Coordinates of C-alpha atoms in Angstrom, one line a residue:
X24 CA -55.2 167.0 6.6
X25 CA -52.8 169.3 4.7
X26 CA -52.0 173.2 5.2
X27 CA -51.5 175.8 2.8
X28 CA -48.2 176.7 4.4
X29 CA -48.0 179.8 2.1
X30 CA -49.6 182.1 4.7
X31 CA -47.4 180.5 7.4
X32 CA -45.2 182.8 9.1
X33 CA -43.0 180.9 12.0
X34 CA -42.1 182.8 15.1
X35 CA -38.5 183.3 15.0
X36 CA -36.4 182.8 18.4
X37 CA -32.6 181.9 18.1
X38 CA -33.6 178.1 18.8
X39 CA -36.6 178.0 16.6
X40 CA -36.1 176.4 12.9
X41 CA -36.4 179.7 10.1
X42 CA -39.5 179.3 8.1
X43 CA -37.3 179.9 4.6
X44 CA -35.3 176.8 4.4
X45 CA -32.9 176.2 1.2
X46 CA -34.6 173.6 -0.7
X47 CA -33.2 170.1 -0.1
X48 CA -32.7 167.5 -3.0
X49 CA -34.8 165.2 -0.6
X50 CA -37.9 167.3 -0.8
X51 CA -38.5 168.0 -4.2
X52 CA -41.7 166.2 -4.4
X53 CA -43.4 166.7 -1.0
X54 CA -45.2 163.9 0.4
X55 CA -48.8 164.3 1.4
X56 CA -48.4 164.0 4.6
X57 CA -45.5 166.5 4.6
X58 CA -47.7 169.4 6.1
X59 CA -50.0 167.3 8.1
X60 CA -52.7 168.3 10.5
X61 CA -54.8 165.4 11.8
X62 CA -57.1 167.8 13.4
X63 CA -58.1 171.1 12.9
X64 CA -57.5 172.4 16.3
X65 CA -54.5 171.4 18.5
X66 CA -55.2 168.5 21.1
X67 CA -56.8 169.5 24.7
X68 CA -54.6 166.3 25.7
X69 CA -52.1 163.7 25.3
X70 CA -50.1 161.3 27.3
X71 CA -47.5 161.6 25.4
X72 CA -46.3 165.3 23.4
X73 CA -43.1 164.7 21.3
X74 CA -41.4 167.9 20.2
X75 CA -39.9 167.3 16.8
X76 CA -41.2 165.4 13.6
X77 CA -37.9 164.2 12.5
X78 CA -36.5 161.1 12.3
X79 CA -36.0 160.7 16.3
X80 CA -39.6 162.5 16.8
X81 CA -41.7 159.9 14.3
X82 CA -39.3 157.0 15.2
X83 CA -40.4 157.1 18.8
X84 CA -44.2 157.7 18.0
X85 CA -44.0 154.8 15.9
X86 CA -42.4 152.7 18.6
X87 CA -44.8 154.3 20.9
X88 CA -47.7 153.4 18.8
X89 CA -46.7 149.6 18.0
X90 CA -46.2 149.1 21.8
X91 CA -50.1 149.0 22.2
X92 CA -50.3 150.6 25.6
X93 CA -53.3 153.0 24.2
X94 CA -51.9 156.0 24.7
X95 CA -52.5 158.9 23.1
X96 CA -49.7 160.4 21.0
X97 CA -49.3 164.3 19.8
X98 CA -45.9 165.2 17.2
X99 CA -45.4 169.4 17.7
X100 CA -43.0 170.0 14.8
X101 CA -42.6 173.9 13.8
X102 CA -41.9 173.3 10.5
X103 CA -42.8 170.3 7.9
X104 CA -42.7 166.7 8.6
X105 CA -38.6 165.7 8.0
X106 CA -37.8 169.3 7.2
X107 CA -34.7 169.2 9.6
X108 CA -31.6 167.8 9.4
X109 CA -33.1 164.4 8.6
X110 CA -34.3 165.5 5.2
X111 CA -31.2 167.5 4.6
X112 CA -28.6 164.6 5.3
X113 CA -26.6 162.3 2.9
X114 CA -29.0 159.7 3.0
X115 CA -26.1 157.5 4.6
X116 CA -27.2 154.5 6.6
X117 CA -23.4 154.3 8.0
X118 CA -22.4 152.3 11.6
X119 CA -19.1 154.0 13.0
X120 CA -16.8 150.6 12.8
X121 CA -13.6 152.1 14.0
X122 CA -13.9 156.2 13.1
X123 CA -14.4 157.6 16.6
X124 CA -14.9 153.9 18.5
X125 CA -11.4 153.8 19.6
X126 CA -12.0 157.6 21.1
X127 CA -14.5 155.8 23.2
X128 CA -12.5 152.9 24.2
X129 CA -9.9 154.6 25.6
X130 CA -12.3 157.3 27.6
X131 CA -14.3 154.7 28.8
X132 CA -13.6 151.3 28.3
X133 CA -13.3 149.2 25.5
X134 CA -16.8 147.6 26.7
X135 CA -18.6 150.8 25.9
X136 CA -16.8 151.7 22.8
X137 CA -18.4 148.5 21.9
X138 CA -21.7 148.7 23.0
X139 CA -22.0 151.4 20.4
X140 CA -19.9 150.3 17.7
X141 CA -22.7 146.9 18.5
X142 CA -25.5 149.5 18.4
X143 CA -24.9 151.3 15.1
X144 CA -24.4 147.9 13.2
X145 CA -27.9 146.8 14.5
X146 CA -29.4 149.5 12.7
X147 CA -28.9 148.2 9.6
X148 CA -31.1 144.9 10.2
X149 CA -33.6 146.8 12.2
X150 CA -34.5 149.3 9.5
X151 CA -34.1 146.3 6.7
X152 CA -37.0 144.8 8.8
X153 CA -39.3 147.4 9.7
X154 CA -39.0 148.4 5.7
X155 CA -40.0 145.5 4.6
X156 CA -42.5 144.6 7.5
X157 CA -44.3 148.1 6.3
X158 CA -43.1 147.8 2.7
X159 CA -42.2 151.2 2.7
X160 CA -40.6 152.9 -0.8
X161 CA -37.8 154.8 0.4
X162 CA -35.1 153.7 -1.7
X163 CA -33.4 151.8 0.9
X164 CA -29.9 149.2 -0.5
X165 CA -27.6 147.4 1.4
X166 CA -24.1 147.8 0.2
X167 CA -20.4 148.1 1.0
X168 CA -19.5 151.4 2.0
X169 CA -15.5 152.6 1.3
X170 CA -13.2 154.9 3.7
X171 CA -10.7 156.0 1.5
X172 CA -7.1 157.8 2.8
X173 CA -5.5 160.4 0.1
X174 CA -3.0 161.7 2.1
X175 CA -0.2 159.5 3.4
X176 CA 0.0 160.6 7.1
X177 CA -3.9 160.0 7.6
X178 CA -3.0 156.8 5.5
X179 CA -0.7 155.6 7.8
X180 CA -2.7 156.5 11.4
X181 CA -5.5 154.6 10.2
X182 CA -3.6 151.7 9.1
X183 CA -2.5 151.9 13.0
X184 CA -6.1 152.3 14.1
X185 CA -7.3 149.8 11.9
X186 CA -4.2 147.2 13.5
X187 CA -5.1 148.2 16.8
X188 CA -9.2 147.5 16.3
X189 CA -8.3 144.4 15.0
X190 CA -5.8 142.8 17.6
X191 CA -8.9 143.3 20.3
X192 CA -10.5 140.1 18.4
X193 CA -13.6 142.3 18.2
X194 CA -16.3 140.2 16.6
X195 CA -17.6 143.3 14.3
X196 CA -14.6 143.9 12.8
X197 CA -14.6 140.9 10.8
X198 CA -17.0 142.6 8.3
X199 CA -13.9 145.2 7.9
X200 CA -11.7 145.0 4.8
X201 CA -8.6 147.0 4.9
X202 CA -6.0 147.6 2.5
X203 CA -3.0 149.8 2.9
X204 CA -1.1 149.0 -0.8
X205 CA -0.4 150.0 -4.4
X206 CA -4.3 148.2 -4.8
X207 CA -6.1 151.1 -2.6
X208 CA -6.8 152.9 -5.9
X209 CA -8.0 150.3 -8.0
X210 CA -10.3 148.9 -4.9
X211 CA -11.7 152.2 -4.0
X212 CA -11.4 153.9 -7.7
X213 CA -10.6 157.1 -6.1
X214 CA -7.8 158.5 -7.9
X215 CA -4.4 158.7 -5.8
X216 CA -5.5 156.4 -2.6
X217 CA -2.9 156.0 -0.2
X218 CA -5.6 153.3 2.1
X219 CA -9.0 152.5 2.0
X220 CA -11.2 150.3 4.1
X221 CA -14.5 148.6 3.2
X222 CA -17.4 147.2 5.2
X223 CA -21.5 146.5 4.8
X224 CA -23.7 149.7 5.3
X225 CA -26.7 151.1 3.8
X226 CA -28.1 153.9 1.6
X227 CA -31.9 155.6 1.8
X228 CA -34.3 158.3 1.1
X229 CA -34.2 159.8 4.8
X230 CA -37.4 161.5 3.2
X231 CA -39.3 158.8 1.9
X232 CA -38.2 156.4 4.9
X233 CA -39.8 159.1 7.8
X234 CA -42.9 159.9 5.3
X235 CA -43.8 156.6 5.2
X236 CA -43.4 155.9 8.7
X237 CA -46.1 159.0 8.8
X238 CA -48.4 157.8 6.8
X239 CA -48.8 154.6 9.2
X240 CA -49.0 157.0 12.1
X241 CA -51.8 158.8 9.9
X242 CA -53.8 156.3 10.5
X243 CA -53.2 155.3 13.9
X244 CA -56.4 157.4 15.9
X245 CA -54.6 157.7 19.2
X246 CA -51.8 159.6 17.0
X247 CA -52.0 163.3 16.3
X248 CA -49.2 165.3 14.5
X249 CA -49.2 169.5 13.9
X250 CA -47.5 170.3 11.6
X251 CA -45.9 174.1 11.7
X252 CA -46.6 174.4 15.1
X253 CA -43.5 175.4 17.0
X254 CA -43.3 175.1 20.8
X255 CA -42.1 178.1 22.5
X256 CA -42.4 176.9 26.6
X257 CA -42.7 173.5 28.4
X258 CA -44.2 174.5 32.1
X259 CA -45.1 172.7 35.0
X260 CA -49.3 172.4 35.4
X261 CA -50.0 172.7 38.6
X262 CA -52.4 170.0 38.7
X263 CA -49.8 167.4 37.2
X264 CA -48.3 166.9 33.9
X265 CA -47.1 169.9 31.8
X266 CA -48.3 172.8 29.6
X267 CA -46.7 173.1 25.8
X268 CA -47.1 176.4 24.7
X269 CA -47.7 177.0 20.9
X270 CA -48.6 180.0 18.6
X271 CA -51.3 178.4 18.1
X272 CA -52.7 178.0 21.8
X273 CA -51.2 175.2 24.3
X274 CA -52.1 171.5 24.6
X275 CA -51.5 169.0 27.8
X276 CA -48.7 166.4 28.4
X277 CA -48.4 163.7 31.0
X278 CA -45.0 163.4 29.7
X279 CA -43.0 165.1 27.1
X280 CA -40.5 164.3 24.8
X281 CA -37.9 166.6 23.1
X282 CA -36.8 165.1 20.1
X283 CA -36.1 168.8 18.5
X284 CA -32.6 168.0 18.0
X285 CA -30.2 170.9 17.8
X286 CA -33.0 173.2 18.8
X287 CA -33.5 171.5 22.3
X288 CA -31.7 174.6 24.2
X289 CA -34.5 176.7 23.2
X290 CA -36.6 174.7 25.9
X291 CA -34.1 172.7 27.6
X292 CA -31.1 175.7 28.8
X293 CA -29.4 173.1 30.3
X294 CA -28.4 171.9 27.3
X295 CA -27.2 175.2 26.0
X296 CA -23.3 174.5 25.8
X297 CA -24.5 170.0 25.7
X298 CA -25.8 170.3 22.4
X299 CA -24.8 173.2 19.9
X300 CA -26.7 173.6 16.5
X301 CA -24.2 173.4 13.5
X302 CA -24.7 174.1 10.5
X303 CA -23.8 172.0 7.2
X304 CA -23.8 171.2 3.3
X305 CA -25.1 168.7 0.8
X306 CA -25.7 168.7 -2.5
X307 CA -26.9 166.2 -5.2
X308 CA -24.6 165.9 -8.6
X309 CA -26.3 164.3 -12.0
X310 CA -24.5 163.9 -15.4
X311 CA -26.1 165.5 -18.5
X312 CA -28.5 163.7 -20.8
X313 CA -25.9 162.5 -23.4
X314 CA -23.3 161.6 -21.0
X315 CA -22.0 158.7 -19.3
X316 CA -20.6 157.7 -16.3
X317 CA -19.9 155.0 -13.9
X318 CA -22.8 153.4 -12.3
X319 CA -21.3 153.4 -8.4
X320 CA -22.9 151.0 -6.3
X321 CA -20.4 151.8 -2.7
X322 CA -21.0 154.7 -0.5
X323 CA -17.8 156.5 0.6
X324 CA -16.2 158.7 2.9
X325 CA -13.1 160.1 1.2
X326 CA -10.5 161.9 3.0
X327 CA -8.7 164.1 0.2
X328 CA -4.9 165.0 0.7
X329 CA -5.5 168.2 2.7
X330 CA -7.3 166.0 5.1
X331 CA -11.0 167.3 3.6
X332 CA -13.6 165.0 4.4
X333 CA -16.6 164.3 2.2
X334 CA -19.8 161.4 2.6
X335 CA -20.9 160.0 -0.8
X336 CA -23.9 157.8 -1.8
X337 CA -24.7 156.9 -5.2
X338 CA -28.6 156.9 -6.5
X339 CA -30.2 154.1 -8.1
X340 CA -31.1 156.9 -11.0
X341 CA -27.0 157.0 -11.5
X342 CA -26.6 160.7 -9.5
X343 CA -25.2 161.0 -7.0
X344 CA -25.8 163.1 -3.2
X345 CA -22.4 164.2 -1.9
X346 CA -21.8 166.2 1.3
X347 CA -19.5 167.7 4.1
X348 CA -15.8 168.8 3.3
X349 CA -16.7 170.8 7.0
X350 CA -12.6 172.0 6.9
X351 CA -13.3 174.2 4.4
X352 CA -15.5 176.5 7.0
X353 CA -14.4 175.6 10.1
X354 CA -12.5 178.3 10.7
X355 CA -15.7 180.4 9.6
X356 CA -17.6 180.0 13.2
X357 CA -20.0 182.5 12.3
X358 CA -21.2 180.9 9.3
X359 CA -21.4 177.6 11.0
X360 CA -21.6 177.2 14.9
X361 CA -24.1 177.6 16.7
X362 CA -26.4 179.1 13.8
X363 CA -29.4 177.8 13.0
X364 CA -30.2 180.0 9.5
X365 CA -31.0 176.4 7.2
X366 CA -32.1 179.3 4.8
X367 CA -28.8 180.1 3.0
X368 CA -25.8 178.4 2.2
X369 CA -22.4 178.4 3.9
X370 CA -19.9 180.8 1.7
X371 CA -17.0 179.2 2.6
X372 CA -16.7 176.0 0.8
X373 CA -19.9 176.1 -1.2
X374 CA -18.2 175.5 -4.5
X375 CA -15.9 172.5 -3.3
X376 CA -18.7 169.8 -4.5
X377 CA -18.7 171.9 -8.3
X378 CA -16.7 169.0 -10.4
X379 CA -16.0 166.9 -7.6
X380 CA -17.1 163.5 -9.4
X381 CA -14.3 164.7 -11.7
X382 CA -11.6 165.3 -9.4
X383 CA -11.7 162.1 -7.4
X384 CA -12.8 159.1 -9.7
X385 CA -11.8 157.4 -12.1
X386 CA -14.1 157.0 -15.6
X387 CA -15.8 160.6 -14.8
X388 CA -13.6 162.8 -16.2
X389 CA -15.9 163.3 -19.4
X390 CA -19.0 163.3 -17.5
X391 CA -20.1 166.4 -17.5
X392 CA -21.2 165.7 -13.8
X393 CA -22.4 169.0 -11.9
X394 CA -24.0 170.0 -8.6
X395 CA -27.5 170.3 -9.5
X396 CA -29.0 171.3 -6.0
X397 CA -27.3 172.6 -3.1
X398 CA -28.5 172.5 0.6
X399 CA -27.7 173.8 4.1
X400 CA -29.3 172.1 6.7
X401 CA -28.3 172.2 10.7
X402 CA -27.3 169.3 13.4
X403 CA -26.9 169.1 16.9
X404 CA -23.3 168.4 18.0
X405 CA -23.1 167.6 21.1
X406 CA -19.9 168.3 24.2
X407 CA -18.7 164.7 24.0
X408 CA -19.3 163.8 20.5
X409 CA -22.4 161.4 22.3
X410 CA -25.7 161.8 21.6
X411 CA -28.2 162.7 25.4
X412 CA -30.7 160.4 25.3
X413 CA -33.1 159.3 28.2
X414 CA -34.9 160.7 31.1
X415 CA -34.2 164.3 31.6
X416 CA -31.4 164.6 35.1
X417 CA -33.3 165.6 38.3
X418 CA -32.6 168.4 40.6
X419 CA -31.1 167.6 43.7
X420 CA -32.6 170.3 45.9
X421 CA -29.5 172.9 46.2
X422 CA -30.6 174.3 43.2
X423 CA -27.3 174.7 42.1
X424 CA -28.2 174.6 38.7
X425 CA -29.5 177.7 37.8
X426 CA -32.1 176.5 35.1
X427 CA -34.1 174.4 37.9
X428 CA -35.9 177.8 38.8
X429 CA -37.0 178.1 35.2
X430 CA -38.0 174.1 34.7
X431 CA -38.4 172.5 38.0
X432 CA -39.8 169.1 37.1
X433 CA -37.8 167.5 35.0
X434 CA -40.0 163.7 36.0
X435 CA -41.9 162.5 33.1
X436 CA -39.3 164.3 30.6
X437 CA -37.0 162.2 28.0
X438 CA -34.7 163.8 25.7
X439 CA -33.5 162.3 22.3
X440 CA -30.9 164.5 20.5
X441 CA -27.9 165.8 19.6
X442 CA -26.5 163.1 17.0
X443 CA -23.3 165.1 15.4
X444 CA -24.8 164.5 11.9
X445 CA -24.5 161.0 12.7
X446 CA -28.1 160.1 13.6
X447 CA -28.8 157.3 10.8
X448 CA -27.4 154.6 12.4
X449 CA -28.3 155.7 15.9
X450 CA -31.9 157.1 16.3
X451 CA -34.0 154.4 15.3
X452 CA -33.2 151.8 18.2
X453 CA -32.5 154.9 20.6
X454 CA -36.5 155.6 19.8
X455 CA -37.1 152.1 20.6
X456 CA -35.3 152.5 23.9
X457 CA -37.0 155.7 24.9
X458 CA -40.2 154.4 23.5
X459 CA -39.7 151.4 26.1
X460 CA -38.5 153.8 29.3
X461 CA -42.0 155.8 29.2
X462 CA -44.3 152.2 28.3
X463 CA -42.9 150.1 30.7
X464 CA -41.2 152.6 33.2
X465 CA -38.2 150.9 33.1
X466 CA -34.7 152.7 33.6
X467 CA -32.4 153.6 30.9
X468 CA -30.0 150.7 31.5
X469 CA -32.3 148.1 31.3
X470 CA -33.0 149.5 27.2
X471 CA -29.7 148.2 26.8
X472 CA -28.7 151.5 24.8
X473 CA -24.8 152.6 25.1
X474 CA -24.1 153.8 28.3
X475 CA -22.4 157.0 26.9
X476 CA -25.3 157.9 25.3
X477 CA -27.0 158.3 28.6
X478 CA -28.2 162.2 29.2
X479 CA -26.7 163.1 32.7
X480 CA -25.9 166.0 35.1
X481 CA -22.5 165.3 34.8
X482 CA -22.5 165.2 31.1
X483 CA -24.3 168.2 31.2
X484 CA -22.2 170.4 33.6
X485 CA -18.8 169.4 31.8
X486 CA -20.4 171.1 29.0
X487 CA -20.9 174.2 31.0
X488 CA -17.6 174.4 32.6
X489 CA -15.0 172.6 29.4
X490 CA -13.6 174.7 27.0
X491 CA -16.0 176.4 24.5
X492 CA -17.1 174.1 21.6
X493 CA -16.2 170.2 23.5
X494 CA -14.9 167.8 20.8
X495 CA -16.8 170.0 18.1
X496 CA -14.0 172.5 17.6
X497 CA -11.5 169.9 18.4

């Protein structure tokens, strides 16, 4: 069942999502299911309530679901299905190859830099399969994607990071291309490349890709989701289990999961300085009936000579969605850190994407290319650049953490968030792993998900005692 979400007014707290959103290219024909309500009424039960429709929220009903255990599953989302930063990204399917893995490696290992460099390039074939397994449209290609180096002293530490990925004989790295020579430009096509690497990645509709992934939920009938129906309180039931509090009345949970993203501090005040909502810009870019251009088929990531970084994909339809160039803000923090206002742009930086086709590649200089739409949308960065996922941390009885006295059960809690606008190639199989924790009850190492992604108490109170911001302001 749909809404008429025109007399829908959101309760506004400064961790709930605003009910005014800028319109994202993404959304521009709403699925049906995009303001669903299976029931009139909320549920009086559930075993499982998962806060968040996004793609961690839907991903773990639908791994929830296809695990046949018969439990019955309610989605809380406060706005639309895939309104949040999943139907606001880039639409870049993207494993981290070498980017940030060597960060890893040398905090904890090179074994656990691996595990997630391992992890991210999974993705790819996992969502290959369940697309085609549920032939869902969503616009999904597998490609090459392209890191491309303007400026020569970025050039040159990546050549280095690139040389030192590669003498640890790791397997993945074999899909890597590097090139750090006068053929950077014509390999890349991005005009004054000083180095550019290439390797296999993916482009989708985030949209389309979570919608359809609803609409086989939809028909599931141990699967309820509500839509525009923001949680405001997680409590302890006395008689076991937990009470979710709603505008719209409260419902029951044996066990909860908060897949709400960079809005999980509004329940979870733990998490207050762990995961920090941030807020960001895409846009989408077409060329003028009459015009011509390039038909791209690579994704990129293009480092521009003041050190600007900016994700690309190209559309099958020949436009092209375009995002990032965060330097241009940063300094802004107001505009960007810990604000949650999706409903209007980011001033600084706004205009960078205006003929940005133009400026970097070569053959669009006539194109008449132009930003068409322009979004903001907000993701949770978390303290140590690693996403908290699993089993909420447990008190330890010296109540030393002040938030116990608000939330003292944290058993039969999972959290899955904080992705550092990196969620595509990270969420689906963390889902899985969640999904498997609450069926089957076993712990989070035996999901075999990346041990830094692991949600602890020591993760959690380095946030609250490091320096404001973690590796966000870094």
């Amino acid at each position: 069942m749909s809404i008429n979400t025109t007399s829908i007014s959101i309760p506004t707290t400064d961790y709930l999502p605003v009910d005014n959103p800028t319109a994202s290219f993404w959304q521009e024909k709403p699925h049906q299911f995009h303001d669903l309500r299976t029931t009139l009424e909320l549920p009086p039960s559930s075993d499982v309530v998962i806060i968040g429709a996004g793609y961690a929220g839907i991903a773990t009903a639908y791994h929830l679901a296809k695990a046949e255990k018969n439990l019955r599953i309610t989605v809380l989302e406060a706005r639309g299905v895939c309104s949040g930063a999943t139907g606001r990204n880039g639409g870049h399917l993207r494993p981290d190859m070498y980017g940030h893995i060597p960060t890893y490696m040398e905090r904890a290992g090179v074994e656990a830099g691996l595990e997630i460099a391992q992890f991210e390039v999974a993705h790819l074939d996992a969502i290959k399969k369940v697309i085609e397994k549920e032939k869902i449209d969503c616009d999904f290609t597998l490609t090459r994607t392209v890191d491309v180096w303007i400026n020569e002293a970025a050039a040159k530490r990546a050549t280095e990071t690139y040389n030192l990925m590669a003498s640890r004989n790791l397997e993945y790295m074999d899909d890597v291309f590097f090139s750090r020579s006068e053929d950077a430009e014509n390999i890349s096509g991005i005009k004054g490349a000083k180095a550019c690497a290439t390797y296999t990645a993916g482009t989708i509709s985030p949209y389309k890709f979570i919608l359809g992934l609803t609409e086989i939920l939809n028909s599931d009938p141990l699967v309820n989701i509500q839509t525009y129906t923001p949680v405001t309180k997680v409590s302890p039931d006395p008689k076991g289990g937990f009470i979710i509090s709603t505008h719209r009345g409260t419902t029951h949970a044996k066990q909860v999961v908060y897949a709400n993203n960079a809005y999980v501090a509004g329940l979870l005040p733990e998490y207050n300085k762990a995961i920090v909502p941030c807020k960001g810009t895409c846009s989408h870019i077409t060329v003028p009936v009459g015009k011509r251009a390039p038909q791209l088929t690579n994704s990129y990531i293009i480092r521009e000579e003041d050190s600007t970084l900016s994700y690309l994909i190209p559309r099958i339809d020949g436009s092209i969605v375009v995002g990032g160039a965060n330097s241009k803000y940063k300094p802004f923090l107001d505009q960007w850190y810990n604000n949650v206002d999706d409903s209007n742009l980011i001033e600084m930086g706004k205009d960078h994407f205006d003929t940005y086709m133009q400026r970097f590649f070569h053959g669009w200089e006539d194109s008449g290319a132009r930003v068409d739409k322009i979004w903001s949308g907000v993701m949770g960065y978390s303290f140590d650049s690693n996403p908290h996922i699993g089993a909420l941390p447990k008190k330890d009885g010296s109540e030393k953490w002040w938030w116990q006295r608000i939330v003292p059960e944290k058993d039969n809690q999972f959290v899955l968030a904080g992705f550092n606008g990196h969620g595509m190639p990270v969420i689906w199989l963390a889902a899985k792993g969640i999904s498997k924790m609450i069926t089957e009850g076993v712990d989070f190492e035996e999901t075999k998900m990346p041990r830094l992604f692991k949600t602890t108490r020591e993760r959690i109170e380095n946030s609250l005692k490091g320096p404001e911001g973690g590796d966000i302001l870094v």
